[in-house]
Amino acid sequence: MTMWRRRREFLTALFSFWVGVGLSLLGELAVKASQADELQLVVNPYEGIDWEKVYRVKTGLHAHTTESDGSEPPERMIDEYRRLGFRALALTDHDKCTWPWEKWGRSANDLGMLAIPGNELSRHHHTVSLFTTYESELSDLNKNLENINNLGGLAILAHPGRYWKPTAAGVVPADVLERYKSLFMAHDVLIGIEVINYENRYPHDRLLWDALLEQVMPGRPVWGVANDDAHSRSAVGRNWVVLLMTELSLSAAKEALRQGRFYFATITTHDRLVRNREQTPEIIAVLHHPQEAVLEIKAVSGGKPLPEEACVWISAGKVVHKGMRLHYNRTPGLRSYVRAELKGQGGTAFTQPFGFAVKAPNQ
């Protein structure tokens, strides 16, 4: 073997050695970075729910009658919602509170329902006002939100997609995001947005929801809802909210909405030929296993357990995991929040977002 050949082999071996050392150091740094970025669940809207005893109340939060621009009188809308299994309903006519139901010959108590007072304030960005009889001719949204808050109500932004469009790249414009973020940061009474409205006519509102969550979570949750915005009986029952309540009362309903103790569902994400309310997923339980850093969803569709692949987890607007169990400290791409979508054969159910903070190394 020549001297030059021996020298070349020596240098090759030396290079391989240092490459191995370098890769080992990088691996250790990656592990340390992963440990430093360990996430802690700090927002869990389903925490403390007794899933064996909780009331699951199918609820409609946005519907119109002949008291504004609907085609049916209040009593017929109430009857249709009850026929479809709804146990709580807000008739939200434009700038007019269609409540109490006794004015139209219906008693919520006799029907086994909750009659939620409210209306759709419509002289600015349309906003669903709930749990108050407040009516207003003001065109100042901020002032109206302050008034709703002072009266003990809650508010939800109706169909935001009517007021903005995505960029050519399919993202929320910076000024739009800042406008909505500022509203939510200024008004605690504003609990969420309609992610699904009517016939899912503004699907880009899911982009807005995710963009907002990425900006404000975990400090300021923004809950999502699906609402019919029904103006006729034919539009009833496409979308709903399931409130998770300790009792059937207005105070319990308001608290469930305030705390995000609900999920929402829709059949409008599916082709009309396959839409089916019974085949839309029902969430049976949302469980947190802190020792494993795992979130788990139990759900059924048509009475049968939902398959693993039917559940996707979304963070920063992207799918980060598929399956009913999420190991949140082993999931690449998970940011300050995550939410789940469960797709059945007839419709889709959505959880509220969970919020995370980076766990301090000594915790």
XYZ file of C-alpha atoms in Angstrom:
363
model
C 0.000 0.000 0.000
C 1.468 3.360 -1.024
C 1.933 6.219 1.406
C -0.672 8.311 -0.467
C -3.259 5.549 -0.271
C -2.708 5.107 3.488
C -3.015 8.852 3.997
C -6.276 8.965 1.996
C -7.813 6.142 4.029
C -6.740 7.826 7.241
C -8.322 11.113 6.205
C -11.519 9.321 5.115
C -11.790 7.569 8.464
C -11.120 10.816 10.312
C -13.823 12.583 8.285
C -16.356 9.818 8.995
C -15.553 9.994 12.700
C -16.196 13.722 12.920
C -19.365 13.448 10.817
C -20.626 10.852 13.291
C -19.765 13.101 16.231
C -21.521 16.013 14.554
C -24.680 14.019 13.882
C -24.678 12.787 17.462
C -24.413 16.347 18.773
C -27.204 17.486 16.462
C -29.375 14.649 17.728
C -28.762 15.662 21.324
C -29.559 19.292 20.500
C -32.777 18.229 18.784
C -33.833 16.232 21.840
C -33.040 19.168 24.119
C -34.968 21.548 21.846
C -37.894 19.141 21.860
C -37.792 18.962 25.648
C -37.514 22.753 25.906
C -40.609 23.102 23.692
C -42.694 20.588 25.634
C -46.289 21.735 25.536
C -48.687 22.110 28.419
C -52.448 22.031 27.891
C -53.799 25.256 29.390
C -57.144 25.654 27.583
C -59.446 22.646 27.600
C -63.110 23.660 27.234
C -64.213 20.105 28.063
C -62.295 19.821 31.324
C -64.332 18.582 34.271
C -67.348 17.404 32.256
C -69.043 14.309 33.638
C -69.781 12.619 30.332
C -72.066 10.050 31.960
C -74.406 12.712 33.349
C -74.056 15.752 31.104
C -77.064 17.074 29.175
C -76.395 17.176 25.419
C -78.664 19.955 24.200
C -79.109 20.354 20.445
C -79.340 24.108 19.895
C -80.096 26.611 17.133
C -78.674 30.107 17.590
C -79.648 31.960 14.399
C -83.088 31.847 12.780
C -85.519 34.351 11.281
C -89.295 34.687 11.116
C -91.902 36.990 9.580
C -91.026 39.400 12.393
C -88.153 40.439 10.084
C -87.266 38.878 6.711
C -88.254 35.243 7.285
C -91.034 33.506 5.374
C -92.628 31.687 8.336
C -94.238 33.010 11.534
C -92.405 32.344 14.804
C -94.664 29.490 15.907
C -93.971 27.485 12.733
C -90.204 27.931 13.065
C -90.365 26.858 16.711
C -92.408 23.780 15.776
C -89.995 22.801 13.008
C -86.954 23.039 15.242
C -88.681 20.961 17.895
C -89.671 18.358 15.290
C -86.009 17.956 14.378
C -84.941 17.346 17.961
C -83.718 20.798 18.984
C -84.103 21.533 22.690
C -82.898 25.135 22.696
C -83.521 27.880 20.154
C -82.875 31.585 19.662
C -85.117 33.358 17.157
C -82.845 36.151 15.970
C -84.824 38.483 13.779
C -83.020 41.529 12.437
C -82.872 44.229 15.104
C -85.938 42.792 16.817
C -86.222 40.407 19.753
C -88.857 37.785 18.937
C -89.399 36.685 22.533
C -91.070 35.487 24.701
C -92.629 32.695 22.675
C -95.940 32.986 24.492
C -96.747 35.916 22.197
C -97.118 33.336 19.423
C -98.899 30.653 21.415
C -95.845 28.554 22.312
C -94.533 27.765 25.778
C -90.920 26.628 25.939
C -91.609 24.815 29.214
C -94.530 22.880 27.729
C -92.387 21.979 24.706
C -89.438 20.862 26.846
C -87.234 23.529 25.269
C -85.216 26.604 26.152
C -86.287 29.875 24.535
C -83.146 32.007 24.269
C -83.856 35.737 23.853
C -81.825 37.631 21.276
C -81.711 39.188 17.831
C -79.346 39.875 14.936
C -77.972 43.400 15.185
C -77.733 44.362 11.531
C -76.698 48.018 11.172
C -73.008 47.092 11.105
C -71.163 43.753 10.799
C -74.108 41.443 11.540
C -73.830 40.198 15.113
C -75.993 37.687 16.950
C -76.918 39.054 20.371
C -78.023 36.391 22.874
C -79.484 36.146 26.389
C -80.803 39.700 26.342
C -83.797 41.507 24.846
C -81.536 44.377 23.799
C -82.518 46.014 20.494
C -80.526 48.772 18.867
C -80.497 51.198 15.960
C -76.823 52.040 16.529
C -74.365 51.582 13.663
C -71.418 51.353 16.095
C -70.513 47.693 16.669
C -68.143 48.459 19.534
C -70.823 50.392 21.373
C -73.381 47.657 20.841
C -70.953 45.046 22.173
C -70.409 47.189 25.253
C -74.170 47.428 25.767
C -74.682 43.675 25.355
C -71.953 43.106 27.916
C -73.510 45.553 30.386
C -76.836 43.729 30.044
C -75.278 40.338 30.745
C -75.591 38.948 27.218
C -73.243 37.228 24.810
C -72.419 37.946 21.167
C -71.310 35.970 18.101
C -70.142 37.453 14.797
C -72.484 36.305 12.031
C -71.145 35.093 8.664
C -67.823 37.001 8.676
C -67.129 35.716 5.161
C -69.637 38.223 3.805
C -67.211 40.990 4.734
C -63.846 39.673 3.530
C -62.192 37.482 0.884
C -58.956 35.470 0.906
C -55.936 36.677 -1.045
C -54.893 35.043 -4.313
C -52.619 32.832 -2.196
C -55.629 31.646 -0.185
C -54.801 33.358 3.105
C -56.515 35.927 5.313
C -55.374 39.474 4.431
C -53.301 41.041 7.214
C -55.656 43.990 7.676
C -58.688 41.687 7.916
C -56.991 39.515 10.514
C -55.944 42.541 12.540
C -59.474 43.974 12.437
C -61.054 40.801 13.804
C -58.268 40.230 16.305
C -58.740 43.746 17.678
C -62.482 43.160 18.116
C -61.973 39.980 20.105
C -59.198 41.420 22.234
C -61.361 44.453 23.082
C -64.608 42.614 23.921
C -64.827 39.558 26.173
C -68.571 39.460 25.497
C -67.752 38.438 21.916
C -67.344 34.690 22.333
C -66.937 33.458 18.757
C -67.748 33.427 15.070
C -69.992 31.495 12.741
C -67.591 29.061 11.105
C -70.500 27.494 9.207
C -73.447 29.635 8.101
C -76.559 28.498 6.228
C -75.435 26.328 3.288
C -71.727 26.635 4.157
C -71.739 29.646 1.869
C -68.547 31.133 3.321
C -66.140 28.174 3.650
C -63.210 30.578 3.889
C -64.386 31.459 7.397
C -62.518 28.356 8.522
C -59.369 30.122 7.316
C -60.305 33.116 9.433
C -60.996 30.963 12.486
C -57.622 29.225 12.233
C -55.778 32.482 11.584
C -57.418 34.084 14.612
C -56.667 31.098 16.824
C -53.018 31.144 15.807
C -52.847 34.820 16.791
C -54.743 34.821 20.093
C -54.509 31.358 21.641
C -54.090 30.291 24.350
C -54.771 33.596 26.086
C -57.991 34.500 24.281
C -60.069 31.585 22.951
C -62.437 32.196 20.034
C -65.194 29.589 19.878
C -66.726 28.405 16.620
C -70.398 27.735 15.845
C -72.529 26.387 12.998
C -75.819 28.231 12.483
C -78.730 27.775 10.084
C -79.407 31.462 9.568
C -82.740 29.986 8.504
C -85.297 32.207 6.786
C -87.698 29.335 6.012
C -88.598 25.900 7.334
C -86.676 24.227 4.511
C -83.436 25.710 5.891
C -83.960 24.395 9.426
C -81.677 21.739 10.874
C -78.683 21.860 8.552
C -76.407 23.194 11.293
C -76.452 22.980 15.053
C -74.587 23.417 18.316
C -74.588 20.787 21.061
C -74.377 22.469 24.452
C -72.928 20.339 27.258
C -74.877 21.400 30.330
C -75.405 20.395 33.931
C -79.090 21.328 33.727
C -81.650 22.556 31.199
C -81.695 26.259 32.053
C -80.856 29.574 30.408
C -78.068 30.233 32.897
C -76.482 26.849 32.180
C -76.790 27.425 28.427
C -75.114 30.828 28.701
C -72.290 29.419 30.794
C -71.722 26.539 28.364
C -71.414 29.004 25.477
C -69.159 31.324 27.442
C -66.801 28.516 28.467
C -66.795 26.704 25.105
C -68.428 23.612 26.571
C -70.037 22.607 23.298
C -69.296 21.273 19.853
C -70.954 22.103 16.566
C -72.046 20.062 13.590
C -73.285 20.433 10.034
C -74.534 18.403 7.100
C -73.605 21.162 4.637
C -70.036 19.879 4.221
C -71.499 16.882 2.341
C -73.136 16.436 -1.032
C -76.922 16.790 -0.855
C -77.395 13.168 -1.928
C -75.598 11.787 1.141
C -76.496 14.327 3.815
C -77.852 12.654 6.909
C -78.270 14.093 10.407
C -78.188 10.642 11.993
C -74.900 9.862 10.223
C -73.308 13.088 11.457
C -70.823 12.319 14.270
C -71.908 12.708 17.870
C -69.134 13.346 20.367
C -69.550 11.005 23.328
C -66.534 12.202 25.314
C -63.415 14.348 25.059
C -60.783 13.106 27.491
C -57.416 14.429 28.605
C -54.737 12.027 29.832
C -52.149 14.422 31.292
C -49.583 11.787 32.225
C -49.432 10.650 28.600
C -49.948 14.165 27.175
C -52.853 12.761 25.161
C -56.205 14.157 24.051
C -58.772 11.514 23.154
C -62.149 11.800 21.434
C -64.867 9.183 21.573
C -67.553 9.576 18.927
C -70.238 7.642 17.088
C -71.931 8.013 13.725
C -75.272 6.322 13.209
C -74.812 4.619 16.569
C -71.500 3.014 15.539
C -68.011 4.025 16.700
C -66.400 6.511 14.348
C -63.358 5.039 12.553
C -59.913 6.393 13.417
C -59.308 7.929 10.013
C -62.478 10.029 10.320
C -60.861 12.343 12.879
C -58.280 14.957 11.899
C -56.514 17.438 14.177
C -55.767 20.903 12.836
C -53.228 23.477 14.022
C -52.095 26.632 12.228
C -54.684 25.762 9.578
C -53.056 22.447 8.656
C -53.800 18.820 9.463
C -51.136 17.718 11.969
C -52.544 14.311 12.940
C -55.204 11.728 12.074
C -56.846 9.459 14.623
C -58.986 9.681 17.751
C -55.976 10.106 20.069
C -53.523 13.010 19.826
C -50.122 12.818 21.560
C -49.621 16.560 21.652
C -45.944 16.386 22.611
C -45.161 14.001 19.764
C -47.001 15.845 17.004
C -44.895 17.932 14.609
C -46.442 21.205 13.480
C -48.649 21.688 16.536
C -48.659 25.343 17.594
C -50.525 27.293 20.264
C -53.810 25.508 19.567
C -55.339 22.425 18.035
C -58.900 21.562 17.086
C -60.518 18.418 15.717
C -62.877 17.746 12.814
C -64.812 14.479 12.698
C -66.254 13.498 9.344
C -69.107 11.005 9.201
C -71.010 9.640 6.235
C -73.691 12.321 6.520
C -72.033 15.352 8.112
C -69.125 16.795 10.087
C -68.646 17.668 13.755
C -66.114 20.189 15.078
C -64.587 20.496 18.534
C -63.665 23.784 20.097
C -59.947 24.650 20.146
C -57.533 23.463 22.822
C -54.766 25.865 23.851
C -51.122 25.155 24.670
C -48.279 26.995 26.341
C -44.615 25.997 26.331
C -43.874 24.169 29.541
C -41.020 25.621 31.593
C -38.026 23.209 31.879
C -38.365 22.917 35.684
C -42.084 22.087 35.638
